[in-house]
Tab-separated table of C-alpha atoms in Angstrom:
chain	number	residue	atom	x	y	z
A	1	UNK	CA	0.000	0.000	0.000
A	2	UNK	CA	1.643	3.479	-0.624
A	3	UNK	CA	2.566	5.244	1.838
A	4	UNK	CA	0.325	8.970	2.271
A	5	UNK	CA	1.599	11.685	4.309
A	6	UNK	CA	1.011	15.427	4.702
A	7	UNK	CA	3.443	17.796	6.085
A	8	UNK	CA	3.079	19.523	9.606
A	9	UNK	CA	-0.017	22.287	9.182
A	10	UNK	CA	1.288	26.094	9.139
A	11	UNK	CA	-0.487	28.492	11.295
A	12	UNK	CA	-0.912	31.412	9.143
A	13	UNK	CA	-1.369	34.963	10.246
A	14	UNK	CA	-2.270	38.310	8.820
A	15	UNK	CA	0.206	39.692	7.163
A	16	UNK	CA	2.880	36.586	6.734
A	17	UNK	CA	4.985	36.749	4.202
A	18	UNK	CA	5.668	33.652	1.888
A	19	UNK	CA	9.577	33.690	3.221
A	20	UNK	CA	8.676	32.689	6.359
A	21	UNK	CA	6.394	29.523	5.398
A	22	UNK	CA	9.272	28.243	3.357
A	23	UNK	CA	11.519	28.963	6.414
A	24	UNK	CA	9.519	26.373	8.072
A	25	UNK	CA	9.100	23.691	5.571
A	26	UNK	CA	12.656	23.966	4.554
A	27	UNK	CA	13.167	23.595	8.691
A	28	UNK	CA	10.876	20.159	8.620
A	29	UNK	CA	12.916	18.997	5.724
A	30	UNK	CA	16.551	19.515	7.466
A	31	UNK	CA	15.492	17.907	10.641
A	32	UNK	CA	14.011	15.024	9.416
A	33	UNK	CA	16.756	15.008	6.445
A	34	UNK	CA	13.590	14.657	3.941
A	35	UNK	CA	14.081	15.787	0.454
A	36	UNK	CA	11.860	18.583	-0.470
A	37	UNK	CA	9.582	17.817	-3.453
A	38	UNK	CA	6.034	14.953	-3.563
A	39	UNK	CA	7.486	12.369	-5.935
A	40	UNK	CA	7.858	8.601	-5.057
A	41	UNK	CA	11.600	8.738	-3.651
A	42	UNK	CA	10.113	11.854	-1.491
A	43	UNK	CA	7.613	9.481	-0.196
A	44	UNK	CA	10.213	6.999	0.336
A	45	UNK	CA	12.826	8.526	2.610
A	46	UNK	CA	9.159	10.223	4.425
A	47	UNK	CA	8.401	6.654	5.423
A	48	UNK	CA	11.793	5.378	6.027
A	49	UNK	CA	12.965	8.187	7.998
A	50	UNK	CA	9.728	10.127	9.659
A	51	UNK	CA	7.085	7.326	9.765
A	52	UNK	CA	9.871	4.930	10.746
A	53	UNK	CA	8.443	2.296	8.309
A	54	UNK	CA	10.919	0.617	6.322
A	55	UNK	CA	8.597	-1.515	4.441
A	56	UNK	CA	6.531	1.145	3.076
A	57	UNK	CA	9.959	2.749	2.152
A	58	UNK	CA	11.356	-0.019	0.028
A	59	UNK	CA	8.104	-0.323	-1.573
A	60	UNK	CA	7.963	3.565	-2.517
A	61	UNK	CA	11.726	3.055	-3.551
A	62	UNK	CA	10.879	0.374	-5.989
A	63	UNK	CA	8.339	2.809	-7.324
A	64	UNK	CA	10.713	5.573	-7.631
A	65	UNK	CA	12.991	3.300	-9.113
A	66	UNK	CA	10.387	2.293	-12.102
A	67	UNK	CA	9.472	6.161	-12.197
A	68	UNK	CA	12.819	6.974	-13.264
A	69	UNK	CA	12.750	9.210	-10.007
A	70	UNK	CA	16.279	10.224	-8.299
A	71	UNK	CA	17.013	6.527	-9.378
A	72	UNK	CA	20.737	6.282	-8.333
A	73	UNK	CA	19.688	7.616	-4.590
A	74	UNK	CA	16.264	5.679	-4.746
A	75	UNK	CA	18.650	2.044	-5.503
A	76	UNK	CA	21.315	2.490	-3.208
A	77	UNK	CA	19.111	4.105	-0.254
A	78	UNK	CA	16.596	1.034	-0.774
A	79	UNK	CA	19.452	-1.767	-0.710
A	80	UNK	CA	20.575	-0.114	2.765
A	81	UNK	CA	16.965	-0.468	4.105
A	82	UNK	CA	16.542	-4.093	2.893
A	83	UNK	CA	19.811	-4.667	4.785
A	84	UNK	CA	18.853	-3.442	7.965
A	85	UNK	CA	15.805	-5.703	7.583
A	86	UNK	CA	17.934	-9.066	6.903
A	87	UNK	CA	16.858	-8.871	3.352
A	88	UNK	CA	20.485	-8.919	1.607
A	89	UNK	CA	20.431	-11.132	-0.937
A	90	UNK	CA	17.261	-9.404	-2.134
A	91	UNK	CA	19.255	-6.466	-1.860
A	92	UNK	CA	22.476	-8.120	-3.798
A	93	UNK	CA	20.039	-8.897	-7.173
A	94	UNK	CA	18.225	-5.253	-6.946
A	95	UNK	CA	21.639	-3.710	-7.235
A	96	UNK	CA	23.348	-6.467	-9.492
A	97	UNK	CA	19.787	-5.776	-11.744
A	98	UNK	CA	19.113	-1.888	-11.954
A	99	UNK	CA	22.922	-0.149	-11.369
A	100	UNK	CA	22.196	0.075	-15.080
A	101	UNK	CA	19.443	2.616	-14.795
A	102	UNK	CA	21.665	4.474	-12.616
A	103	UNK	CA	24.444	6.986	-13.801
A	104	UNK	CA	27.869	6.573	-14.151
A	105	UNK	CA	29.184	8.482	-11.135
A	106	UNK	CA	26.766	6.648	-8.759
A	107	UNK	CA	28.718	3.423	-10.340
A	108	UNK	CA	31.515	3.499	-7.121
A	109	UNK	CA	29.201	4.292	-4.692
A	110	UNK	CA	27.084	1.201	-5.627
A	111	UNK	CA	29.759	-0.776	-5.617
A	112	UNK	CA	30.615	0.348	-1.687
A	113	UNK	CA	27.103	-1.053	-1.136
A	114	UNK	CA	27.200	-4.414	-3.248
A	115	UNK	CA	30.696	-4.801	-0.902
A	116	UNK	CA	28.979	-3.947	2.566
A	117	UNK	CA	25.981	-6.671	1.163
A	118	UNK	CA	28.669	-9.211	0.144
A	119	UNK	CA	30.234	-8.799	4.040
A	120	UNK	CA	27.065	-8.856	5.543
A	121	UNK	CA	25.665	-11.898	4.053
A	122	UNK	CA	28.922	-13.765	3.979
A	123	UNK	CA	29.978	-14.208	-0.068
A	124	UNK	CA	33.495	-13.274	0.607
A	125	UNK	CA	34.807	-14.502	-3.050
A	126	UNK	CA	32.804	-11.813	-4.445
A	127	UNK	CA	34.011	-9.310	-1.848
A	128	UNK	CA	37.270	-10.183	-2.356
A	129	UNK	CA	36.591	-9.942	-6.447
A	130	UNK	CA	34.955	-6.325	-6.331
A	131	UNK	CA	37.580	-4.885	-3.429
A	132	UNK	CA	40.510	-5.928	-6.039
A	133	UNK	CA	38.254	-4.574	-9.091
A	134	UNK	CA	37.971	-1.312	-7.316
A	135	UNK	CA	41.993	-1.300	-6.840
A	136	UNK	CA	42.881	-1.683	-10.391
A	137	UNK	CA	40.321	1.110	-11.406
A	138	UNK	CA	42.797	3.109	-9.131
A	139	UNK	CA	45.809	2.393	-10.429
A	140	UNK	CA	44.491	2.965	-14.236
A	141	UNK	CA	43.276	6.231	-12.818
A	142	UNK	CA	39.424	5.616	-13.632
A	143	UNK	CA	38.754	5.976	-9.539
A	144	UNK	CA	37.207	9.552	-8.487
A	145	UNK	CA	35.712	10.211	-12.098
A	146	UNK	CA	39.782	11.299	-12.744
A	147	UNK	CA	40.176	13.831	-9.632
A	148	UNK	CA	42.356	13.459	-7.153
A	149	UNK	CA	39.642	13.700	-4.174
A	150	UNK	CA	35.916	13.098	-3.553
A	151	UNK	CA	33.669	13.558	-1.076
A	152	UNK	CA	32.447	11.199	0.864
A	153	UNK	CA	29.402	11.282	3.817
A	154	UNK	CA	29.248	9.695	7.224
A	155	UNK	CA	26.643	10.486	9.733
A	156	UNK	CA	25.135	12.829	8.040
A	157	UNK	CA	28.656	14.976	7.677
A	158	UNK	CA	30.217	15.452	4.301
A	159	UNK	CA	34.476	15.457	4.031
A	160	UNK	CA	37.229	15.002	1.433
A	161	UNK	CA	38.831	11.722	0.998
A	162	UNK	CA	41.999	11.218	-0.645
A	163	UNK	CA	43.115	8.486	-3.939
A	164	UNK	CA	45.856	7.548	-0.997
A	165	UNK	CA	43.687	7.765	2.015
A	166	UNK	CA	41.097	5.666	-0.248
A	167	UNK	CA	42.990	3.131	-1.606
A	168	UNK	CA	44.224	1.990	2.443
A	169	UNK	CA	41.125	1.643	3.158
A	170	UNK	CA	40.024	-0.847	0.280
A	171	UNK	CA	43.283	-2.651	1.308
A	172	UNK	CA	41.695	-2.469	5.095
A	173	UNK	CA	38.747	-4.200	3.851
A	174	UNK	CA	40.637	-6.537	1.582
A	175	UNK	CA	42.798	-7.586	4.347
A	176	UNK	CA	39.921	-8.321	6.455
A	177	UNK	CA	38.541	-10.823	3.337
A	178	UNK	CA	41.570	-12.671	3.090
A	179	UNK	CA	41.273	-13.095	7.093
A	180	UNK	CA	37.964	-14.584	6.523
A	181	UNK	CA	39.152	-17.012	3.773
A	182	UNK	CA	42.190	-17.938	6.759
A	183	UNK	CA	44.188	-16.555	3.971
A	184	UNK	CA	46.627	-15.042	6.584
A	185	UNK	CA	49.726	-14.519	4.732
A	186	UNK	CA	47.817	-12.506	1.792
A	187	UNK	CA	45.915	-10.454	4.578
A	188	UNK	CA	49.369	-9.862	5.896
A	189	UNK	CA	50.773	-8.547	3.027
A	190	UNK	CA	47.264	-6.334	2.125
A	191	UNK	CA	47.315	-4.871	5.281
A	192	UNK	CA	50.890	-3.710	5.522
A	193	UNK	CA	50.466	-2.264	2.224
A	194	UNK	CA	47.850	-0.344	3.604
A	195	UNK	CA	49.671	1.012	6.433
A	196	UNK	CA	52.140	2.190	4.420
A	197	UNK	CA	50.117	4.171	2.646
A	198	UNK	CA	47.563	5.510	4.774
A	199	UNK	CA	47.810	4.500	8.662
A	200	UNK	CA	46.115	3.683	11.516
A	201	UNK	CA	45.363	1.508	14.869
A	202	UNK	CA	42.257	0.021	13.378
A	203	UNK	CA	44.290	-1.577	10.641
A	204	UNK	CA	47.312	-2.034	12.804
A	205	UNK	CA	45.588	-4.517	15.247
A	206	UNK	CA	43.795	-6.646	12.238
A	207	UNK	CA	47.527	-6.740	11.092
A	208	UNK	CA	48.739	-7.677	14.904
A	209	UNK	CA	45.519	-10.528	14.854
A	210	UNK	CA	47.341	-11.931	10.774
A	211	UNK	CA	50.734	-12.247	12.812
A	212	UNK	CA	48.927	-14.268	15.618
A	213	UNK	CA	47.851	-16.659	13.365
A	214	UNK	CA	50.828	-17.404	11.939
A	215	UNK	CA	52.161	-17.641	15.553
A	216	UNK	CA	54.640	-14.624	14.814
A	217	UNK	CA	54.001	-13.251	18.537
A	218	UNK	CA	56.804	-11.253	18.848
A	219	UNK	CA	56.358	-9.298	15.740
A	220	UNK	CA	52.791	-9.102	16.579
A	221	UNK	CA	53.170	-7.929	20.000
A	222	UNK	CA	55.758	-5.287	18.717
A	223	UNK	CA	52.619	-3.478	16.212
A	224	UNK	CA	50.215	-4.216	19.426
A	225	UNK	CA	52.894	-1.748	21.401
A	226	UNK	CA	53.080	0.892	18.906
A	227	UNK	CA	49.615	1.186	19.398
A	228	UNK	CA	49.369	1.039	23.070
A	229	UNK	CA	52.057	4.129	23.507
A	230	UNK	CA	50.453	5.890	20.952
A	231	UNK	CA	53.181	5.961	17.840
A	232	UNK	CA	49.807	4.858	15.245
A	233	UNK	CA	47.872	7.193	14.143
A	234	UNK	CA	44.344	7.018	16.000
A	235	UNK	CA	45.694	5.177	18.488
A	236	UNK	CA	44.910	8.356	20.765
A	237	UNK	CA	41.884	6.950	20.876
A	238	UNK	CA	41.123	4.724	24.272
A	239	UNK	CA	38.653	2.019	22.237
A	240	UNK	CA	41.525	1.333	19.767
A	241	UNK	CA	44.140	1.041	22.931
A	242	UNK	CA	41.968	-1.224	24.944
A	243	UNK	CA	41.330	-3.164	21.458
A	244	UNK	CA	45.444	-3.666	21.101
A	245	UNK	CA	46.032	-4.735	24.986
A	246	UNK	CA	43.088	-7.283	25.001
A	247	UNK	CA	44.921	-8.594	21.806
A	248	UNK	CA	47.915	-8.606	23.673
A	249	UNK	CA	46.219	-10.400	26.791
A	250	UNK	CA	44.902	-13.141	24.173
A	251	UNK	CA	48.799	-13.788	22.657
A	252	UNK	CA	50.067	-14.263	25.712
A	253	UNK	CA	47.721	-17.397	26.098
A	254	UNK	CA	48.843	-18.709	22.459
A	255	UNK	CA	50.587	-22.034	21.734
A	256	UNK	CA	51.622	-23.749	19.230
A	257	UNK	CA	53.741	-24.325	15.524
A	258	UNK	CA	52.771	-21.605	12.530
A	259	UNK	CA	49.743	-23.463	9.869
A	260	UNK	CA	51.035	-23.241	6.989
A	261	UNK	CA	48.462	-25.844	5.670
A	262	UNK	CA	45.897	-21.945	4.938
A	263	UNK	CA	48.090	-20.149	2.894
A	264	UNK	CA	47.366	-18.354	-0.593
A	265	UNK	CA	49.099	-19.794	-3.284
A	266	UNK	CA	52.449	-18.538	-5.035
A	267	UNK	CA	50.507	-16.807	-8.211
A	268	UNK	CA	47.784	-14.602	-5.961
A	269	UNK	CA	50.783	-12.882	-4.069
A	270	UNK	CA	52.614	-12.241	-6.994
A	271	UNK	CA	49.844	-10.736	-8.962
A	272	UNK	CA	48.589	-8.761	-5.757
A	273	UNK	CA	52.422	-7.541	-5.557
A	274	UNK	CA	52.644	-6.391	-8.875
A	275	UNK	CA	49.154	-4.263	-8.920
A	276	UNK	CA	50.665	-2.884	-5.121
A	277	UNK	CA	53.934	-2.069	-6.964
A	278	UNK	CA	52.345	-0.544	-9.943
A	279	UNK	CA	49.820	1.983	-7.998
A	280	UNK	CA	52.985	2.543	-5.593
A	281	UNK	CA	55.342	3.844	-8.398
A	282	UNK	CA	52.831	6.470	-8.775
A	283	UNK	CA	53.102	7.825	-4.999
A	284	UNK	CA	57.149	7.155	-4.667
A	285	UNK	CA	60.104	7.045	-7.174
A	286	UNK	CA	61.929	4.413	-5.060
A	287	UNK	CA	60.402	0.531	-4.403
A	288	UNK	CA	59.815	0.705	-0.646
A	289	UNK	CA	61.193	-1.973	1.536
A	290	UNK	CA	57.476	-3.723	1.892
A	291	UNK	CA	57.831	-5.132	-1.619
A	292	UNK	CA	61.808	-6.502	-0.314
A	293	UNK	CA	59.864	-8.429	1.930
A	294	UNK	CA	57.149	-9.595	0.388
A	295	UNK	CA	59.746	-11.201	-2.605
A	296	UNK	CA	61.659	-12.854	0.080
A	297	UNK	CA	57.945	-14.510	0.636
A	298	UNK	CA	57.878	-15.688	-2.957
A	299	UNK	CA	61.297	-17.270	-2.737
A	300	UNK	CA	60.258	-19.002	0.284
A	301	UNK	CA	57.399	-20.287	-1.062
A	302	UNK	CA	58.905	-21.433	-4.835
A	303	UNK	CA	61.250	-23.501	-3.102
């Protein structure tokens, strides 16, 4: 059934002017973070953010969606809502089926949501397939529409993100895929990458966990530190200190020989190195001493 709604009444007085009735309708449309207008995706993000009825909103969204209204908010807003309801794969094939109708620079955004779907529902291959997808867009340049910054939106506040400060955090995520797949040496690699690019404690305790789980405690325990005293960046914050000592409480109780039984094949790191060493030529004329490292891996493993 669609959804009907009628803003809040305005008292008029003699005298009013116009100016201050759209004072007050432009006020009911900031606080509720409605978009001004009466068409279907209107309707939509009324029910899904004023009525609180997130039903009603995905079925307005399909309808704004056939209307050809505000289709690449109406898509990507309506996958998010189907997600908070448990409805992701329904949410996966709406996005796989209609990012066509949708322009070209809502094309990345869509893809953030088809990754946060993949994570939530547990198809890691595919995560892992659209993180790396996303990387060599940046390195051929086609990330950002070409510009060197974009602007990104969380909790309702807008800021500039960076190629650099972007590309660490698809490593971040692609680190945390390869830890799902107990692919620990590849996560390893992905998420020191990232830190050399773009770091932080966040990233530097997933890194600390990889390390653990090839039963490299002291090298773990030496990243844990560097958060604890505060040498990573966002480590000032207590959550990601308390994060690194209850890490470092949990490798104290480890035992036992490194499993080498979970990790990636030969040709995966060598392809991943190559697209890391590509993009990082860009940033740096010199090969940094990540890439020395990770080649002493390949010998290891080719022998």
């Amino acid at each position: 059934m669609e959804s009907s709604f009628s803003f809040p009444a305005r008292r008029s007085s003699p005298g009013a002017s116009s100016n201050v009735e759209k004072t007050a309708g432009e006020q009911f449309h900031v606080i509720h973070k409605v978009p001004s207008g009466d068409g279907p995706y209107v309707r939509a993000k009324h029910a899904q953010l004023v009525q609180k009825d997130p039903e009603a909103a995905i079925v307005l969204f399909w309808k704004a969606i056939n209307a050809g209204d505000r289709v690449d908010s109406a898509l990507k807003d309506m996958a998010v809502v189907m997600k908070q309801l448990d409805r992701t794969e329904e949410a996966i094939e709406a996005v796989k089926s209609f990012r066509w109708m949708c322009s070209k620079q809502a094309q990345e955004s869509l893809d953030n949501v088809l990754i946060d779907l993949y994570k939530k529902c547990g198809r890691v291959d595919e995560q892992i397939d659209l993180l790396r997808q996303k990387l060599r867009m940046i390195y051929h340049g086609e990330a950002f529409n070409g510009k060197k910054t974009k602007t990104a939106r969380s909790h309702g506040k807008k800021f500039q993100v960076s190629v650099r400060q972007e590309t660490s955090r698809i490593l971040g995520n692609l680190g945390w895929a390869y830890m799902q797949k107990k692919n620990y040496l590849t996560a390893e690699v992905v998420y020191r990458k990232a830190q050399m690019i773009d770091p932080d404690s966040n990233k530097a305790c997933n890194l600390a966990q990889c390390l653990m789980k090839q039963a490299r405690y002291d090298e773990a325990r030496s990243v844990l530190e560097d958060v604890i005293h505060r040498k990573v960046p966002g480590s000032e914050d207590s959550r990601s200190r308390n994060r690194a000592e209850e890490l470092l409480l949990d490798l104290e109780s480890k035992q036992g020989p490194i499993d080498l039984s979970n990790l990636v094949g030969l040709t995966l790191i060598e392809e991943l190195v190559n697209g890391l060493d590509e993009f990082e030529q860009k940033w740096r004329p010199r090969r940094l001493p990540v890439f020395e490292q990770i080649s002493n891996v390949n010998n290891q493993l080719a022998c």
